[in-house]
Short mmCIF file of C-alpha atoms in Angstrom, two decimals:
data_model
loop_
_atom_site.label_atom_id
_atom_site.label_comp_id
_atom_site.label_asym_id
_atom_site.label_seq_id
_atom_site.Cartn_x
_atom_site.Cartn_y
_atom_site.Cartn_z
CA ASP Q 65 -0.06 -0.15 0.04
CA ALA Q 66 1.42 3.30 -1.07
CA GLY Q 67 0.57 5.01 2.25
CA VAL Q 68 -1.69 8.06 3.19
CA ILE Q 69 -1.29 10.42 0.42
CA GLN Q 70 -2.22 14.30 0.62
CA SER Q 71 -1.79 16.64 -1.87
CA PRO Q 72 0.03 19.25 -2.28
CA ARG Q 73 2.91 18.58 -0.36
CA HIS Q 74 3.64 22.42 -0.33
CA GLU Q 75 1.32 24.98 -0.55
CA VAL Q 76 1.89 29.08 -0.78
CA THR Q 77 -1.02 31.69 -1.16
CA GLU Q 78 -2.23 34.61 -0.37
CA MET Q 79 -4.36 35.63 2.49
CA GLY Q 80 -8.14 35.79 1.60
CA GLN Q 81 -7.60 33.35 -0.91
CA GLU Q 82 -9.35 29.96 -0.31
CA VAL Q 83 -7.11 26.87 0.09
CA THR Q 84 -8.05 22.86 -0.37
CA LEU Q 85 -6.41 20.26 1.06
CA ARG Q 86 -6.41 16.73 0.06
CA CYS Q 87 -5.95 13.38 1.56
CA LYS Q 88 -6.03 9.74 0.92
CA PRO Q 89 -6.26 7.49 3.31
CA ILE Q 90 -4.95 3.60 3.56
CA SER Q 91 -7.27 1.28 1.81
CA GLY Q 92 -9.96 -0.15 4.12
CA HIS Q 93 -8.86 2.25 7.37
CA ASP Q 94 -12.50 3.47 8.51
CA TYR Q 95 -11.19 6.63 10.36
CA LEU Q 96 -9.99 9.38 8.97
CA PHE Q 97 -8.27 12.14 10.95
CA TRP Q 98 -7.42 16.00 10.19
CA TYR Q 99 -4.28 17.37 12.72
CA ARG Q 100 -2.31 20.99 11.93
CA GLN Q 101 0.86 21.66 13.54
CA THR Q 102 2.61 24.31 14.70
CA MET Q 103 5.38 25.90 16.76
CA MET Q 104 3.07 27.29 19.24
CA ARG Q 105 0.61 24.71 19.21
CA GLY Q 106 2.16 21.81 19.10
CA LEU Q 107 0.12 18.80 16.88
CA GLU Q 108 -4.00 19.20 17.34
CA LEU Q 109 -6.52 17.13 16.22
CA LEU Q 110 -9.16 19.07 13.91
CA ILE Q 111 -11.42 16.86 12.95
CA TYR Q 112 -12.00 12.90 12.43
CA PHE Q 113 -14.28 11.06 10.38
CA ASN Q 114 -15.56 7.33 10.89
CA ASN Q 115 -16.89 5.58 7.90
CA ASN Q 116 -17.37 8.88 6.33
CA VAL Q 117 -19.37 10.74 8.86
CA PRO Q 118 -17.97 13.53 10.28
CA ILE Q 119 -17.71 12.38 14.77
CA ASP Q 120 -15.80 15.22 16.44
CA ASP Q 121 -15.31 18.58 14.99
CA SER Q 122 -14.53 20.53 18.13
CA GLY Q 123 -10.77 21.35 16.87
CA MET Q 124 -11.82 23.01 13.89
CA PRO Q 125 -10.69 26.62 14.81
CA GLU Q 126 -13.21 29.05 13.32
CA ASP Q 127 -16.06 28.39 10.89
CA ARG Q 128 -13.33 29.64 7.98
CA PHE Q 129 -12.17 25.83 7.99
CA SER Q 130 -14.56 22.93 6.42
CA ALA Q 131 -13.84 19.20 6.20
CA LYS Q 132 -15.78 16.73 3.69
CA MET Q 133 -15.38 13.31 3.15
CA PRO Q 134 -17.79 12.49 0.30
CA ASN Q 135 -16.21 8.55 0.65
CA ALA Q 136 -14.26 6.02 2.21
CA SER Q 137 -10.56 7.35 -0.91
CA PHE Q 138 -10.54 10.81 -0.27
CA SER Q 139 -11.23 13.87 2.11
CA THR Q 140 -10.76 17.59 1.80
CA LEU Q 141 -9.89 20.42 4.42
CA LYS Q 142 -10.88 23.62 3.40
CA ILE Q 143 -9.79 27.20 4.43
CA GLN Q 144 -11.77 29.91 3.45
CA PRO Q 145 -10.89 33.01 3.07
CA SER Q 146 -7.45 32.49 4.46
CA GLU Q 147 -5.14 33.71 6.91
CA PRO Q 148 -1.64 33.94 8.01
CA ARG Q 149 -1.94 32.49 11.63
CA ASP Q 150 -3.23 29.14 9.34
CA SER Q 151 0.66 28.94 7.99
CA ALA Q 152 0.92 25.33 9.34
CA VAL Q 153 1.57 21.65 8.54
CA TYR Q 154 -1.81 19.68 8.06
CA PHE Q 155 -1.12 16.09 8.50
CA CYS Q 156 -3.94 13.71 7.45
CA ALA Q 157 -3.75 10.30 9.01
CA SER Q 158 -5.84 7.08 9.11
CA SER Q 159 -6.73 3.94 11.08
CA PHE Q 160 -9.08 1.31 10.93
CA SER Q 161 -11.18 0.57 13.74
CA GLY Q 162 -9.82 3.85 15.77
CA VAL Q 163 -7.08 4.40 17.69
CA GLU Q 164 -4.78 1.42 18.06
CA THR Q 165 -2.54 2.58 15.15
CA GLN Q 166 -3.13 6.04 13.40
CA TYR Q 167 -0.65 6.13 9.69
CA PHE Q 168 0.11 9.95 8.99
CA GLY Q 169 0.38 11.32 5.95
CA PRO Q 170 3.60 13.50 4.89
CA GLY Q 171 1.99 16.83 5.36
CA THR Q 172 0.94 19.74 3.64
CA ARG Q 173 2.98 22.87 4.13
CA LEU Q 174 1.25 25.73 4.31
CA LEU Q 175 2.08 29.37 4.29
CA VAL Q 176 -0.26 32.11 4.11
CA LEU Q 177 1.09 35.64 3.15
CA ALA S 42 -9.43 15.73 31.28
CA GLN S 43 -6.50 14.00 29.72
CA SER S 44 -3.06 15.38 29.60
CA VAL S 45 0.82 14.48 28.37
CA THR S 46 3.61 16.79 29.37
CA GLN S 47 7.14 15.85 27.17
CA LEU S 48 9.79 17.03 29.91
CA ASP S 49 12.51 17.81 27.72
CA SER S 50 11.99 20.06 24.70
CA HIS S 51 15.70 19.04 23.44
CA VAL S 52 17.94 15.98 24.35
CA SER S 53 21.24 15.77 23.05
CA VAL S 54 23.38 12.75 22.77
CA SER S 55 26.37 11.02 21.59
CA GLU S 56 26.44 8.01 19.22
CA GLY S 57 26.13 4.89 21.30
CA THR S 58 25.44 6.17 24.46
CA PRO S 59 21.55 5.61 26.19
CA VAL S 60 18.75 7.70 24.99
CA LEU S 61 15.90 8.52 27.66
CA LEU S 62 13.16 10.53 26.50
CA ARG S 63 10.70 11.46 29.56
CA CYS S 64 7.08 11.23 29.38
CA ASN S 65 4.17 11.74 31.86
CA TYR S 66 0.51 11.43 31.47
CA SER S 67 -2.63 12.13 33.57
CA SER S 68 -5.77 10.30 33.25
CA SER S 69 -8.73 9.56 35.27
CA TYR S 70 -8.47 5.64 34.14
CA SER S 71 -5.32 3.70 32.30
CA PRO S 72 -5.20 4.79 29.01
CA SER S 73 -2.93 3.65 25.87
CA LEU S 74 -0.06 5.42 25.08
CA PHE S 75 2.32 6.27 22.28
CA TRP S 76 5.51 7.14 20.94
CA TYR S 77 5.70 8.35 17.63
CA VAL S 78 8.72 9.63 15.86
CA GLN S 79 8.60 12.76 13.36
CA HIS S 80 11.95 12.75 11.01
CA PRO S 81 12.78 16.36 9.26
CA ASN S 82 9.44 16.78 6.25
CA LYS S 83 8.04 13.95 6.89
CA GLY S 84 4.96 12.49 8.94
CA LEU S 85 4.59 10.80 12.08
CA GLN S 86 5.51 7.19 12.58
CA LEU S 87 4.69 4.74 15.04
CA LEU S 88 7.45 3.57 17.20
CA LEU S 89 5.79 1.57 19.85
CA LYS S 90 2.04 1.48 21.79
CA TYR S 91 1.09 0.47 25.56
CA THR S 92 -2.64 -0.73 25.53
CA SER S 93 -2.83 -2.81 29.38
CA ALA S 94 -0.62 -5.76 28.33
CA ALA S 95 2.88 -5.99 29.51
CA THR S 96 4.55 -2.66 30.81
CA LEU S 97 8.26 -2.77 28.91
CA VAL S 98 6.59 -2.28 25.60
CA LYS S 99 9.59 -3.02 22.86
CA GLY S 100 9.10 -1.21 19.47
CA ILE S 101 11.15 -0.43 16.01
CA ASN S 102 14.41 0.35 15.87
CA GLY S 103 15.48 -0.85 19.26
CA PHE S 104 13.27 1.64 21.52
CA GLU S 105 11.19 0.33 24.20
CA ALA S 106 8.98 2.13 26.88
CA GLU S 107 7.98 0.80 30.19
CA PHE S 108 4.77 1.94 31.73
CA LYS S 109 4.97 2.78 34.91
CA LYS S 110 1.04 3.73 36.40
CA SER S 111 2.27 4.58 39.59
CA GLU S 112 4.43 7.57 38.42
CA THR S 113 2.17 8.42 35.49
CA SER S 114 4.90 7.72 33.33
CA PHE S 115 6.04 6.44 29.95
CA HIS S 116 9.46 6.63 28.87
CA LEU S 117 11.24 6.32 25.74
CA THR S 118 14.24 4.66 26.31
CA LYS S 119 17.02 3.27 23.64
CA PRO S 120 20.31 1.71 24.31
CA SER S 121 22.78 2.67 21.82
CA ALA S 122 22.15 6.00 20.11
CA HIS S 123 22.45 5.77 16.20
CA MET S 124 23.24 8.86 13.72
CA SER S 125 19.80 8.02 12.21
CA ASP S 126 17.57 8.06 15.46
CA ALA S 127 18.15 12.43 15.33
CA ALA S 128 14.07 13.31 15.21
CA GLU S 129 11.37 14.57 16.84
CA TYR S 130 9.40 12.22 19.66
CA PHE S 131 6.12 12.72 20.29
CA CYS S 132 4.35 10.72 23.50
CA SER S 133 0.61 10.56 23.26
CA ILE S 134 -2.10 9.22 25.04
CA GLU S 135 -5.96 8.11 24.34
CA GLY S 136 -8.18 10.82 24.96
CA ASP S 137 -11.22 10.71 26.62
CA SER S 138 -13.38 10.92 23.17
CA SER S 139 -12.92 6.85 21.67
CA TYR S 140 -10.29 7.85 18.90
CA LYS S 141 -8.68 10.76 19.50
CA LEU S 142 -4.64 11.04 20.30
CA ILE S 143 -3.56 13.83 22.55
CA PHE S 144 0.14 14.79 22.33
CA GLY S 145 2.37 15.91 24.08
CA SER S 146 5.17 18.60 22.36
CA GLY S 147 7.79 16.93 21.41
CA THR S 148 10.75 15.80 22.27
CA ARG S 149 14.47 16.94 19.36
CA LEU S 150 16.65 14.31 20.20
CA LEU S 151 19.93 15.56 18.55
CA VAL S 152 22.74 12.82 18.03
CA ARG S 153 26.35 14.03 17.97
CA PRO S 154 29.15 12.13 16.21
#
């Protein structure tokens, strides 16, 4: 298996623009997690899905952030409009039946100017 | 509420000497505990996990960790450091809601030649 795939790997955008991050989980995994990593706040769980359904989005910072999982093999995290404080590395992870082992993607490094 | 404290933000060792990365946790029950490693510009990779079986857990690349309930600790050790061990290490705990992981702030390991 290719592991968790994220795209793009790097994104540079200007404040106010829409940003869409993409994730393909490992085939057969039924949980998908979105994390954000910054120097100031470390690793934060933003949202997670089970069988394509959002279960807990309490970590989503504000209404500018939204996440979808239209099918078992694809998820998006969208920021609209983006702000400089959104600059971070965003990780997607997937697991089979929950927390036992989460497999992380390589991350998307986002810079908002 | 669950929390994780990694006691050292940076640890520096010489190649061939032992490694000790410290982690303390707070939880109202006996949780599952994990250590992840992150190499530069990479995603997180699971090193080992404790899930209420043997208190001494062996992981990949010669790492192991010991769960001590009385001390609420889960320190990571390796007898002999290798240059390739230089990375950031994260301790994490199963959150109070199922399938969420709470991460510590990380410990950056530097291995000197």
